[in-house]
mmCIF file of N, CA and C in Angstrom:
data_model
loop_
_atom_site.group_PDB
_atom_site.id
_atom_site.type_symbol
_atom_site.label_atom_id
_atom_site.label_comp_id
_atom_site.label_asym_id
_atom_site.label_seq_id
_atom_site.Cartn_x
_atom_site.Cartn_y
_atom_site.Cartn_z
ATOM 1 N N UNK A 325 -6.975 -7.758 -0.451
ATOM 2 C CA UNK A 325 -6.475 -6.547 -1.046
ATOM 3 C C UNK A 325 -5.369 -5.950 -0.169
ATOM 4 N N UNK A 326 -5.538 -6.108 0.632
ATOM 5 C CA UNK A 326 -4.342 -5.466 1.765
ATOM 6 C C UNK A 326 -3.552 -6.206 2.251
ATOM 7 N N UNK A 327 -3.719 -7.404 1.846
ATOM 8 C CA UNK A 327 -2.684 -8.393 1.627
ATOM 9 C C UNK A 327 -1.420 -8.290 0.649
ATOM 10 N N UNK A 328 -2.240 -7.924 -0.477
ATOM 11 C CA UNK A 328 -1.924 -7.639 -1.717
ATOM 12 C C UNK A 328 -1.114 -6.456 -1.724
ATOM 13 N N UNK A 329 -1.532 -5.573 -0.896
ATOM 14 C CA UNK A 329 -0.463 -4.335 -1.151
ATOM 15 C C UNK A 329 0.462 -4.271 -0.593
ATOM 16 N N UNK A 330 0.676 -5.319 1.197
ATOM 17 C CA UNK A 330 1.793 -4.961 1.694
ATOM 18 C C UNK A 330 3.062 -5.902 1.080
ATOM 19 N N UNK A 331 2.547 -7.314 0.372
ATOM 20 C CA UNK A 331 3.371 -7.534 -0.661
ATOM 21 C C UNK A 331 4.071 -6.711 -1.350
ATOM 22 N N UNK A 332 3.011 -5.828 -2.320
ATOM 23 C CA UNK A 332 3.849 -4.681 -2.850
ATOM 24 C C UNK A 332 4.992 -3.962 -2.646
ATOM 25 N N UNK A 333 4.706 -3.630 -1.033
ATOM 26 C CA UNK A 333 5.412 -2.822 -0.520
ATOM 27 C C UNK A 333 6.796 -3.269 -0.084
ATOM 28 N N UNK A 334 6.785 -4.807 0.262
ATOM 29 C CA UNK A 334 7.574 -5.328 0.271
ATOM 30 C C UNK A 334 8.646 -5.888 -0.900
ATOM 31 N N UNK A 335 8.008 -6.134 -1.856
ATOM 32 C CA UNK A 335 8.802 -6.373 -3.353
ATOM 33 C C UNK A 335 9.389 -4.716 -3.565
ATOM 34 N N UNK A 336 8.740 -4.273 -3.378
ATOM 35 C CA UNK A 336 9.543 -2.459 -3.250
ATOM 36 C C UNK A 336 11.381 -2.255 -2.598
ATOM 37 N N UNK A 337 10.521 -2.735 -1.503
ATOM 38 C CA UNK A 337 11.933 -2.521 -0.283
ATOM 39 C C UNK A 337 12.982 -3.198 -0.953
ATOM 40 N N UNK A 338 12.958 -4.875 -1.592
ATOM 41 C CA UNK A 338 13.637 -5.477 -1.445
ATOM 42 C C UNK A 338 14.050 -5.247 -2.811
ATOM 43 N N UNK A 339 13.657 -4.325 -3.774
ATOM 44 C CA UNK A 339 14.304 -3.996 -4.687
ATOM 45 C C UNK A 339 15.258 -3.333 -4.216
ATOM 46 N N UNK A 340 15.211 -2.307 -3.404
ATOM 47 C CA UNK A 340 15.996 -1.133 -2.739
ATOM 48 C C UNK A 340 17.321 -1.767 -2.053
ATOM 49 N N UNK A 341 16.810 -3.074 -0.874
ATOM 50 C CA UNK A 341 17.577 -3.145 -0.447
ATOM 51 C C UNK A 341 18.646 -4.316 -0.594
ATOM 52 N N UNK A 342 18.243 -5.037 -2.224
ATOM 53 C CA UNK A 342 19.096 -5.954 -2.938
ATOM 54 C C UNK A 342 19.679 -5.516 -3.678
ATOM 55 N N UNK A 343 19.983 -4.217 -4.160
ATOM 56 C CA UNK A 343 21.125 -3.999 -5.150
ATOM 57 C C UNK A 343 21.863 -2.872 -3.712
ATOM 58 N N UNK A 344 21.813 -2.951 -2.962
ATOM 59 C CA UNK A 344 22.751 -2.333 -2.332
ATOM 60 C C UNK A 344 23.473 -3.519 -1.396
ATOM 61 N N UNK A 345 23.320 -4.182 -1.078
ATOM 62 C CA UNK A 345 23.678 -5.598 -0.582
ATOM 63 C C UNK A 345 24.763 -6.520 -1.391
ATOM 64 N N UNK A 346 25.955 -6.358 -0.488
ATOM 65 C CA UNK A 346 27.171 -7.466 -1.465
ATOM 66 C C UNK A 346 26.592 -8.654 -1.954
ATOM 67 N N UNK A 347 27.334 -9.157 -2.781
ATOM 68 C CA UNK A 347 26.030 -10.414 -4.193
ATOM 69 C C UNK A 347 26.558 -11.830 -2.977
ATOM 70 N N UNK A 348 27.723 -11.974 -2.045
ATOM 71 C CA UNK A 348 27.590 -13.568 -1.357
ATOM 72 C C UNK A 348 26.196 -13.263 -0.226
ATOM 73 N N UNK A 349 25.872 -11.891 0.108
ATOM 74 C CA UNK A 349 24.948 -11.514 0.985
ATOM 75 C C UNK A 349 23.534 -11.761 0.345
ATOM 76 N N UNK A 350 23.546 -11.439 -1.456
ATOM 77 C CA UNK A 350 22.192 -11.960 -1.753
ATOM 78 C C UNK A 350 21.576 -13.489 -2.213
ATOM 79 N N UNK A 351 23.437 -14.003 -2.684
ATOM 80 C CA UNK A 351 23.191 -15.057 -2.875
ATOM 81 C C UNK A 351 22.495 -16.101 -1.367
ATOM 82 N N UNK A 352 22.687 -16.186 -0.083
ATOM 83 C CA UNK A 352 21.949 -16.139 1.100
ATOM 84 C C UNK A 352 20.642 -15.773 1.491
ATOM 85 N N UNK A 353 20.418 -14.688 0.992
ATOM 86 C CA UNK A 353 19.001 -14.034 1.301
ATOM 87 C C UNK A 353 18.387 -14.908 0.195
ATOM 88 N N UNK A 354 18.992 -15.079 -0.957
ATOM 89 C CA UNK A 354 17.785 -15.575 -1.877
ATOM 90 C C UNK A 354 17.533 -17.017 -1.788
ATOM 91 N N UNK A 355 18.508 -17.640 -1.254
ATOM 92 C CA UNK A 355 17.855 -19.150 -0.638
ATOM 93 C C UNK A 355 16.552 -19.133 0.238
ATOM 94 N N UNK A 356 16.316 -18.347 1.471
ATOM 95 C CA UNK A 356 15.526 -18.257 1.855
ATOM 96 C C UNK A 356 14.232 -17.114 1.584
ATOM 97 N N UNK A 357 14.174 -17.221 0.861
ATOM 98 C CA UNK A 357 13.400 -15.643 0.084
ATOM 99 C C UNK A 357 12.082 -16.472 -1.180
ATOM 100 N N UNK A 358 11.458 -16.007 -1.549
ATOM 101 C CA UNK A 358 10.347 -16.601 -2.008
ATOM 102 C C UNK A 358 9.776 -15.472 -3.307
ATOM 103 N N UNK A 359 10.369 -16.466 -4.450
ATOM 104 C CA UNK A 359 10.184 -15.182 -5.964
ATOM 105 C C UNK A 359 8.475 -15.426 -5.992
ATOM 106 N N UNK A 360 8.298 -14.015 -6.660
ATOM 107 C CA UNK A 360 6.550 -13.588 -6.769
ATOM 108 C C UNK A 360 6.606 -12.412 -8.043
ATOM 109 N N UNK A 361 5.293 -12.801 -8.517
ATOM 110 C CA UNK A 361 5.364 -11.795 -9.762
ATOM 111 C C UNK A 361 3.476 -11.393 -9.121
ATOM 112 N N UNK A 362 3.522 -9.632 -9.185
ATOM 113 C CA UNK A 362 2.188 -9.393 -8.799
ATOM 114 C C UNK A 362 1.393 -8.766 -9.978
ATOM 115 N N UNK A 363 0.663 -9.094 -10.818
ATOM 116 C CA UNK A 363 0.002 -8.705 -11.917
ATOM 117 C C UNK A 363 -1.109 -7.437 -11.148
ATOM 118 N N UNK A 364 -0.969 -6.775 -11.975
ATOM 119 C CA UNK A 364 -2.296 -5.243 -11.729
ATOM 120 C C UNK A 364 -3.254 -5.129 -13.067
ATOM 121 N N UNK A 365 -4.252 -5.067 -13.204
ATOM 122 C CA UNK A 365 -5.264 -4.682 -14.113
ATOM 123 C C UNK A 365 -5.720 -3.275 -13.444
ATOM 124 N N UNK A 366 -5.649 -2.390 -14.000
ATOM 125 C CA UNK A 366 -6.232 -1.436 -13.648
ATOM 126 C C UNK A 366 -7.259 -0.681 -14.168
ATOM 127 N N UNK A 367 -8.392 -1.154 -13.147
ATOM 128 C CA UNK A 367 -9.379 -0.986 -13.033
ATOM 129 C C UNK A 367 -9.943 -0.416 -11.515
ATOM 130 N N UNK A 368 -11.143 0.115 -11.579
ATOM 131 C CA UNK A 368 -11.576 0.272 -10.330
ATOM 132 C C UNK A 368 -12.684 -0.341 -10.092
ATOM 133 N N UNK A 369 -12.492 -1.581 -8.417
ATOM 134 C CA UNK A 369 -11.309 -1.746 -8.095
ATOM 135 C C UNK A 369 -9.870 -2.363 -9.108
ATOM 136 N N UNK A 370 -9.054 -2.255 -8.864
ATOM 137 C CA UNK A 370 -8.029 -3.065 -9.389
ATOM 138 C C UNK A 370 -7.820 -4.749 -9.009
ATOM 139 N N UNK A 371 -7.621 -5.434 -10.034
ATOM 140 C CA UNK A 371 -7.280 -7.050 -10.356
ATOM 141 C C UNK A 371 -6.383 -7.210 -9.678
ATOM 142 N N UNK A 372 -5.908 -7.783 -9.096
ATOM 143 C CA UNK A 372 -4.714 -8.149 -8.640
ATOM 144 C C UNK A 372 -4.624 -9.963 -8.710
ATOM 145 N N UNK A 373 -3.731 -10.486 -9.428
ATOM 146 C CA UNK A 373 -3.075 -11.594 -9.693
ATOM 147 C C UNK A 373 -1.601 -11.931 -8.807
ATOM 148 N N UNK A 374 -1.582 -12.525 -8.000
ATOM 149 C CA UNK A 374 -0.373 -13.333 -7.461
ATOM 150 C C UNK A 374 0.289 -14.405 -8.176
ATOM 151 N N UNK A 375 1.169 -14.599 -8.456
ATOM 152 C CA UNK A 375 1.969 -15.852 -8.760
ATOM 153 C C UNK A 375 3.236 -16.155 -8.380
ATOM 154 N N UNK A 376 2.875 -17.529 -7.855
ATOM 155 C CA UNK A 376 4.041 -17.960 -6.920
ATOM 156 C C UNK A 376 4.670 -19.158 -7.961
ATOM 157 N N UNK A 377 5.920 -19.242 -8.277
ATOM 158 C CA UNK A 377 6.084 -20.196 -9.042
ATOM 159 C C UNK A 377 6.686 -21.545 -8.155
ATOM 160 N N UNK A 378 7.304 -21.008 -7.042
ATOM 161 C CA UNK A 378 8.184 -22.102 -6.298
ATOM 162 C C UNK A 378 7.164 -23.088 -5.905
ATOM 163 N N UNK A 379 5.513 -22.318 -5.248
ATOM 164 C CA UNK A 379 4.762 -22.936 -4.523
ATOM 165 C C UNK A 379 4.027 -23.630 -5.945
ATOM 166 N N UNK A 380 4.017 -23.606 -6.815
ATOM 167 C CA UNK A 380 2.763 -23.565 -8.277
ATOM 168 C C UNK A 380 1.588 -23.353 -7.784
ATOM 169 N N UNK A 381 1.678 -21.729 -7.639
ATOM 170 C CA UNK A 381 0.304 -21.103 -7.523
ATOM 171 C C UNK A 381 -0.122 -20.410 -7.369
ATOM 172 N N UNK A 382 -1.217 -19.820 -8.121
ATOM 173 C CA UNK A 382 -1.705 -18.520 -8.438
ATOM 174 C C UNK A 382 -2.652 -17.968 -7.571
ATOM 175 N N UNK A 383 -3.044 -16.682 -7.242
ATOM 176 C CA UNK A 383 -3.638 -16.002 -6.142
ATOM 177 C C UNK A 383 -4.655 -15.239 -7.032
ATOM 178 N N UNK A 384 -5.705 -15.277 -7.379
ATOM 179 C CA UNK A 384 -6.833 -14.414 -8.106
ATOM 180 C C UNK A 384 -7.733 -13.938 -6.563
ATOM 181 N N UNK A 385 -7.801 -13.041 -5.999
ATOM 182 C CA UNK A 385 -8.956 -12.897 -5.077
ATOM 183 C C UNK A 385 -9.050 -14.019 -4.219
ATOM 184 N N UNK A 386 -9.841 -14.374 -3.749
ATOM 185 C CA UNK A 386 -9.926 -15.707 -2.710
ATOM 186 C C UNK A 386 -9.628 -17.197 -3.326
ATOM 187 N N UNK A 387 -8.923 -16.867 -4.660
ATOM 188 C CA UNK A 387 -9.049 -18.269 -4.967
ATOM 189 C C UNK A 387 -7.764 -18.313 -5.412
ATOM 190 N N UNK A 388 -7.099 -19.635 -4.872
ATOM 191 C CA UNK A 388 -5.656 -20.434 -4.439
ATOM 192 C C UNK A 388 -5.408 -21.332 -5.651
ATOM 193 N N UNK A 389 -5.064 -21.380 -6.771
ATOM 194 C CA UNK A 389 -4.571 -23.080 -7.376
ATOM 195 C C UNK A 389 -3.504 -22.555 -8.355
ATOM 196 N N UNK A 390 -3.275 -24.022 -8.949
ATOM 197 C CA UNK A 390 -2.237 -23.698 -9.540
ATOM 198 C C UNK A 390 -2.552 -23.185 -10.945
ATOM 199 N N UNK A 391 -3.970 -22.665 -11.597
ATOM 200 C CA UNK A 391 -4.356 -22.485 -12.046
ATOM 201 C C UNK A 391 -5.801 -21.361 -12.281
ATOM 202 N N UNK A 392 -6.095 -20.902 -12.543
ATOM 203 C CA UNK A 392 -7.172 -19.964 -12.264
ATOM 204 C C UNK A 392 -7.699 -20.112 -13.799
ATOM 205 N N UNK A 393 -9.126 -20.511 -13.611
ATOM 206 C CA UNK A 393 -9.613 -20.366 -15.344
ATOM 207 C C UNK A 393 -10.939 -19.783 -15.384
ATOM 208 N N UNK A 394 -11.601 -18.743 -15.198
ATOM 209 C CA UNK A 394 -13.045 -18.370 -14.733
ATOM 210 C C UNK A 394 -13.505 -17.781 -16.216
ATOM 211 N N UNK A 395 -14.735 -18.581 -16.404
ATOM 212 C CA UNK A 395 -15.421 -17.521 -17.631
ATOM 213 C C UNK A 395 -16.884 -17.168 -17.062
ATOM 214 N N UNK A 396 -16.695 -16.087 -17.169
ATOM 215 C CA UNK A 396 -17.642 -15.143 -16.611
ATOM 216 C C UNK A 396 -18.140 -13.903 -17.823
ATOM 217 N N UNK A 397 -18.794 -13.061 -16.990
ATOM 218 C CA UNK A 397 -19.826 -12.161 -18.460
ATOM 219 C C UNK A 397 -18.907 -10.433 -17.075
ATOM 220 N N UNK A 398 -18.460 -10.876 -16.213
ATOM 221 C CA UNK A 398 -18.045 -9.772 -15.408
ATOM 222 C C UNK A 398 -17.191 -10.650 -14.344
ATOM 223 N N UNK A 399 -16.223 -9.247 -13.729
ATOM 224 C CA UNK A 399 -15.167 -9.879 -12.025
ATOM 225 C C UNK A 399 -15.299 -8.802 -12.145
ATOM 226 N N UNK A 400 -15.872 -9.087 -10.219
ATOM 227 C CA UNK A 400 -16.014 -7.720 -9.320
ATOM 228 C C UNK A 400 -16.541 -6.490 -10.237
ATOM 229 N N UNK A 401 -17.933 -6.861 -10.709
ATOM 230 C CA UNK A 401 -18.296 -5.144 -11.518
ATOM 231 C C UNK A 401 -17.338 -5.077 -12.886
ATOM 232 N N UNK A 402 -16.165 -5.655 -13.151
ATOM 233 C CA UNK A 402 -15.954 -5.295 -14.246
ATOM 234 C C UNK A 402 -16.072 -6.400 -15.584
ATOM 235 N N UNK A 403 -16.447 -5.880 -16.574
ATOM 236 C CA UNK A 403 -16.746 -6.385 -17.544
ATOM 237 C C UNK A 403 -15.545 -7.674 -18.077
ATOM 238 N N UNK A 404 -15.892 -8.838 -18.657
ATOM 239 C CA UNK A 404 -14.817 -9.587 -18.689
ATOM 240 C C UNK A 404 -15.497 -10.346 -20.037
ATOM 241 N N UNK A 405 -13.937 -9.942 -21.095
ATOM 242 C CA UNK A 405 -14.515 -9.984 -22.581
ATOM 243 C C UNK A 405 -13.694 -11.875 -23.133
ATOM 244 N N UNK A 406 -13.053 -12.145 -22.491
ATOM 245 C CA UNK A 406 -12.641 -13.635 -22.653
ATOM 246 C C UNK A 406 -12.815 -14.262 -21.066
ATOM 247 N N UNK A 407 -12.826 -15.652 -21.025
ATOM 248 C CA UNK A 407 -12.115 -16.546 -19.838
ATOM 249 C C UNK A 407 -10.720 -15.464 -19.150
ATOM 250 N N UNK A 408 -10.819 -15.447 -17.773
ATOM 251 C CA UNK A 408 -9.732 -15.561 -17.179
ATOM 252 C C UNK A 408 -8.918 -16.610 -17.205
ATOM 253 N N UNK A 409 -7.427 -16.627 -17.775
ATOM 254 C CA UNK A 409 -6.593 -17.788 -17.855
ATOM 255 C C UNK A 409 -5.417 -17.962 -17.119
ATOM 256 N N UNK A 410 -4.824 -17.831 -15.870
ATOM 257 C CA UNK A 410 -3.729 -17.927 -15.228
ATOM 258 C C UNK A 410 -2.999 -19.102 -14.746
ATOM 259 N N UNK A 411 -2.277 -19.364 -15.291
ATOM 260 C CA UNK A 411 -1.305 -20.880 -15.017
ATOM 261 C C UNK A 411 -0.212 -20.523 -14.149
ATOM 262 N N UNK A 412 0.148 -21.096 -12.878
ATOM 263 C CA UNK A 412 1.679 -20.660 -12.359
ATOM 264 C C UNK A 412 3.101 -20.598 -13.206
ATOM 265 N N UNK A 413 2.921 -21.886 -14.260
ATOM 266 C CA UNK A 413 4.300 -21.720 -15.032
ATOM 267 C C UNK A 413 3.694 -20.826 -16.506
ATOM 268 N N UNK A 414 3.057 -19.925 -16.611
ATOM 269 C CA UNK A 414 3.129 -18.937 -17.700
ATOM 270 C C UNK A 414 4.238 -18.033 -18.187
ATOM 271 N N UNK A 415 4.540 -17.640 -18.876
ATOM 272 C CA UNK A 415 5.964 -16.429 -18.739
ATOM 273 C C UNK A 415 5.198 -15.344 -18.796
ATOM 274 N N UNK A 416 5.860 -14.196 -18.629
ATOM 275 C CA UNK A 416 5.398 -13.170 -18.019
ATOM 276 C C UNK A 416 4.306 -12.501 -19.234
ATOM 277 N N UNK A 417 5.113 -12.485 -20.370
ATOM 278 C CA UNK A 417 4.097 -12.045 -21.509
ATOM 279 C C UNK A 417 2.924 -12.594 -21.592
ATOM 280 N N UNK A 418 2.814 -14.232 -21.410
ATOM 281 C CA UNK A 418 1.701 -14.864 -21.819
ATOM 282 C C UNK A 418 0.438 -14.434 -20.201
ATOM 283 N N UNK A 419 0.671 -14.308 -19.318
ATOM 284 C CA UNK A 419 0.145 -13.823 -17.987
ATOM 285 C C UNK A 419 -0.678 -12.012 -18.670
ATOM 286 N N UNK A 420 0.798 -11.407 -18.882
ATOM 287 C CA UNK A 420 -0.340 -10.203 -19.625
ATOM 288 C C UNK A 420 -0.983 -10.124 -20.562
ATOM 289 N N UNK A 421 -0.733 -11.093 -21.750
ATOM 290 C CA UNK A 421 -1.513 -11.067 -22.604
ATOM 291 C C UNK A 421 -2.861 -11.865 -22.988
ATOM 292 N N UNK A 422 -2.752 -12.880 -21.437
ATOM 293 C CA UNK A 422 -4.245 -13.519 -20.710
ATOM 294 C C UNK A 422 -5.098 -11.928 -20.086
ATOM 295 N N UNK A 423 -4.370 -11.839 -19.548
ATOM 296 C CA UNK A 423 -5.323 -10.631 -19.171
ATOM 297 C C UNK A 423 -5.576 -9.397 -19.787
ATOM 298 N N UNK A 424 -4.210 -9.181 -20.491
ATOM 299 C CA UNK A 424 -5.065 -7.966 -21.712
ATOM 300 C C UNK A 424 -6.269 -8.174 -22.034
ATOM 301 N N UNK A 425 -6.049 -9.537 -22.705
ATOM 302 C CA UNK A 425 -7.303 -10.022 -23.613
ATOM 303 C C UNK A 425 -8.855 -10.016 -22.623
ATOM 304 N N UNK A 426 -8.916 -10.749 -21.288
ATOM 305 C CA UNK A 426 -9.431 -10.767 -20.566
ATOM 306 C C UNK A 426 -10.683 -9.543 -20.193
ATOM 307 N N UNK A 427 -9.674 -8.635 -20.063
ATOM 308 C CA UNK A 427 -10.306 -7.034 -19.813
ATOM 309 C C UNK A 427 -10.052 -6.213 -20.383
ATOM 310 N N UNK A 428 -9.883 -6.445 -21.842
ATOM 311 C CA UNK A 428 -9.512 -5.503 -22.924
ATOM 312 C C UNK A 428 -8.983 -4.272 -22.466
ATOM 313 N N UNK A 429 -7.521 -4.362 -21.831
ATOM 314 C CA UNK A 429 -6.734 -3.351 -21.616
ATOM 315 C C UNK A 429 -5.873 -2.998 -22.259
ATOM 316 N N UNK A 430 -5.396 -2.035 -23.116
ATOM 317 C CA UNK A 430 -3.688 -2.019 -23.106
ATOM 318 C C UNK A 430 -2.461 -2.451 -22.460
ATOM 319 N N UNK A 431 -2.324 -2.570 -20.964
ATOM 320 C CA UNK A 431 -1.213 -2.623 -20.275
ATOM 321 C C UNK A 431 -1.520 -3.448 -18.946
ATOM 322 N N UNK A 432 -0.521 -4.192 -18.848
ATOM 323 C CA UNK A 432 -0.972 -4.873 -17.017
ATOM 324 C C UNK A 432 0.293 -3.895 -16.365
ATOM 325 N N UNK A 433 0.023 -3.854 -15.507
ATOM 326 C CA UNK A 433 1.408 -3.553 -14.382
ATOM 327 C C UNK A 433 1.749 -4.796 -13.871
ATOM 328 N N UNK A 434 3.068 -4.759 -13.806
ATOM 329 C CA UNK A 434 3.888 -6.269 -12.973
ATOM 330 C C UNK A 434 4.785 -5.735 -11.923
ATOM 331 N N UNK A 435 4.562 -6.895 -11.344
ATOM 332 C CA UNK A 435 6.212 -6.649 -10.341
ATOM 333 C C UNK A 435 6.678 -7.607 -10.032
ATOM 334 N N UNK A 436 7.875 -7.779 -10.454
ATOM 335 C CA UNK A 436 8.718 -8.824 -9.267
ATOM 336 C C UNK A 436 9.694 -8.743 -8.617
ATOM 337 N N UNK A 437 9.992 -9.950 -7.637
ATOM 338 C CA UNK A 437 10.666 -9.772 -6.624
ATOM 339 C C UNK A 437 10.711 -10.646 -5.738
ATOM 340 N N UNK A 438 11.144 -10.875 -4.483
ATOM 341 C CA UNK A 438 11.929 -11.649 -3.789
ATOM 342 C C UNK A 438 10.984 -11.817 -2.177
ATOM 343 N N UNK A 439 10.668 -12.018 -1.645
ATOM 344 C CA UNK A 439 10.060 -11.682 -0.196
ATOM 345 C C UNK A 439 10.917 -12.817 0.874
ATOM 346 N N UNK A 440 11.160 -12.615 1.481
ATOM 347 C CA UNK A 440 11.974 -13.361 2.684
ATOM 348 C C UNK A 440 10.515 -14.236 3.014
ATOM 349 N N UNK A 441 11.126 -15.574 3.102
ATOM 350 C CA UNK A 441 9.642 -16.894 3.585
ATOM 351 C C UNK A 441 8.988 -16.481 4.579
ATOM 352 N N UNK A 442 9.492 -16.688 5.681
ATOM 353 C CA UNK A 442 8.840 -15.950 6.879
ATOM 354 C C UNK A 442 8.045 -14.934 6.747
ATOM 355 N N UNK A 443 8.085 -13.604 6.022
ATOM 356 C CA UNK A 443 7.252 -12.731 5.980
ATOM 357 C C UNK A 443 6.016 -13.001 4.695
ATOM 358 N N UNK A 444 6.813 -13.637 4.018
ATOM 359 C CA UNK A 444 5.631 -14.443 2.793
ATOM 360 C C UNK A 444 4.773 -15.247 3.660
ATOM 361 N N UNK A 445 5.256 -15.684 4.756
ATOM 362 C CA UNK A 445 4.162 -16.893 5.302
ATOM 363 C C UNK A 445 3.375 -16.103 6.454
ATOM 364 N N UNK A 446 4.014 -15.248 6.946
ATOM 365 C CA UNK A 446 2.816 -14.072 7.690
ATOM 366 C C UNK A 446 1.640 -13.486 7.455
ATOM 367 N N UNK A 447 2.213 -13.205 5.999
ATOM 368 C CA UNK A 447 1.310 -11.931 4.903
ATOM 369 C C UNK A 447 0.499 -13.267 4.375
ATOM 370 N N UNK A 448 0.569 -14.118 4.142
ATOM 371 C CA UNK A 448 -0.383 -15.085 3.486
ATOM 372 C C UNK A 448 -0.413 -16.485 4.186
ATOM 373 N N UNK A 449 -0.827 -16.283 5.231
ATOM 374 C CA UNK A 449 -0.672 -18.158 6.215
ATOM 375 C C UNK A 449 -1.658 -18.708 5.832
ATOM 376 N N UNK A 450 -2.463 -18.644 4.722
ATOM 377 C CA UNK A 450 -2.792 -19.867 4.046
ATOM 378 C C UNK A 450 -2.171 -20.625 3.244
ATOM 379 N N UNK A 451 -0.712 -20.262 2.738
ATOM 380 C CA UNK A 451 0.552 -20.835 2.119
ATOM 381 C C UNK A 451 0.890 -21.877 3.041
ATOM 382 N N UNK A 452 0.618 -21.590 4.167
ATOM 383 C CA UNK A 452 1.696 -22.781 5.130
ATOM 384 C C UNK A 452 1.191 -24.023 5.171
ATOM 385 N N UNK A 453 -0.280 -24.209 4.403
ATOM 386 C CA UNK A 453 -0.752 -25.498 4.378
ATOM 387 C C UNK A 453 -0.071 -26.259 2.595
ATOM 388 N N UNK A 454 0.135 -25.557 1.910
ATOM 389 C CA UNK A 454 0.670 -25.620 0.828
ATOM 390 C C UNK A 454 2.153 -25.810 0.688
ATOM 391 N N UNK A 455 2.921 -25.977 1.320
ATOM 392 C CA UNK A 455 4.322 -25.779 1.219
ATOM 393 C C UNK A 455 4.655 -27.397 1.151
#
């Protein structure tokens, strides 16, 4: 989870500090930079979904693949009304509308964004066996 957020915080910054950055300066940064989309269910606690597409692979809680498929009657205390379905190459709609369905929500929160490798491989050095 606190993994999870300083990601956040970081897809934040680098919103901030990529549109202020000349485009041969981002075209550079984004060679070495590592795209991520962070799915939110909000709930308490909150879901949090990782997906890495470069690496093919998805981040549900402690579990790493390129795929996530859990059918369960509940995750973490909350009620879970289909299979969890997460594929790394999903598009973004089909990702929320796995999990709408999932936890009968209205809305996921997303984010994406860019993280420099190095700090992607800090915040998560169980990636570095995966690369």
């Amino acid at each position: 989870m606190k993994n999870l957020a300083l990601i956040f915080l970081l897809v934040i910054a680098l919103f901030s500090d990529v549109n202020a950055m000349p485009s041969e300066c981002q075209t550079n940064n984004s060679q070495d930079s590592i795209p991520v989309t962070l799915y939110t269910v909000r709930h308490r606690p909150p879901i949090e979904v990782l997906v890495v597409p470069s690496m093919e692979k998805v981040k549900l809680g402690g579990i790493i693949d390129r795929e996530i498929h859990i059918d369960c009657k509940n995750y973490k205390g909350i009620p879970v009304y289909s299979p969890i379905y997460v594929r790394y190459d999903m598009s973004l709609d089909e990702v929320v509308d796995s999990l709408c369905e999932s936890f009968r929500v209205e809305g996921i929160e997303c984010r994406e964004g860019l993280v420099p490798r190095d700090v992607f491989l800090r915040i998560f050095p169980f990636f570095k066996r995966k690369l």
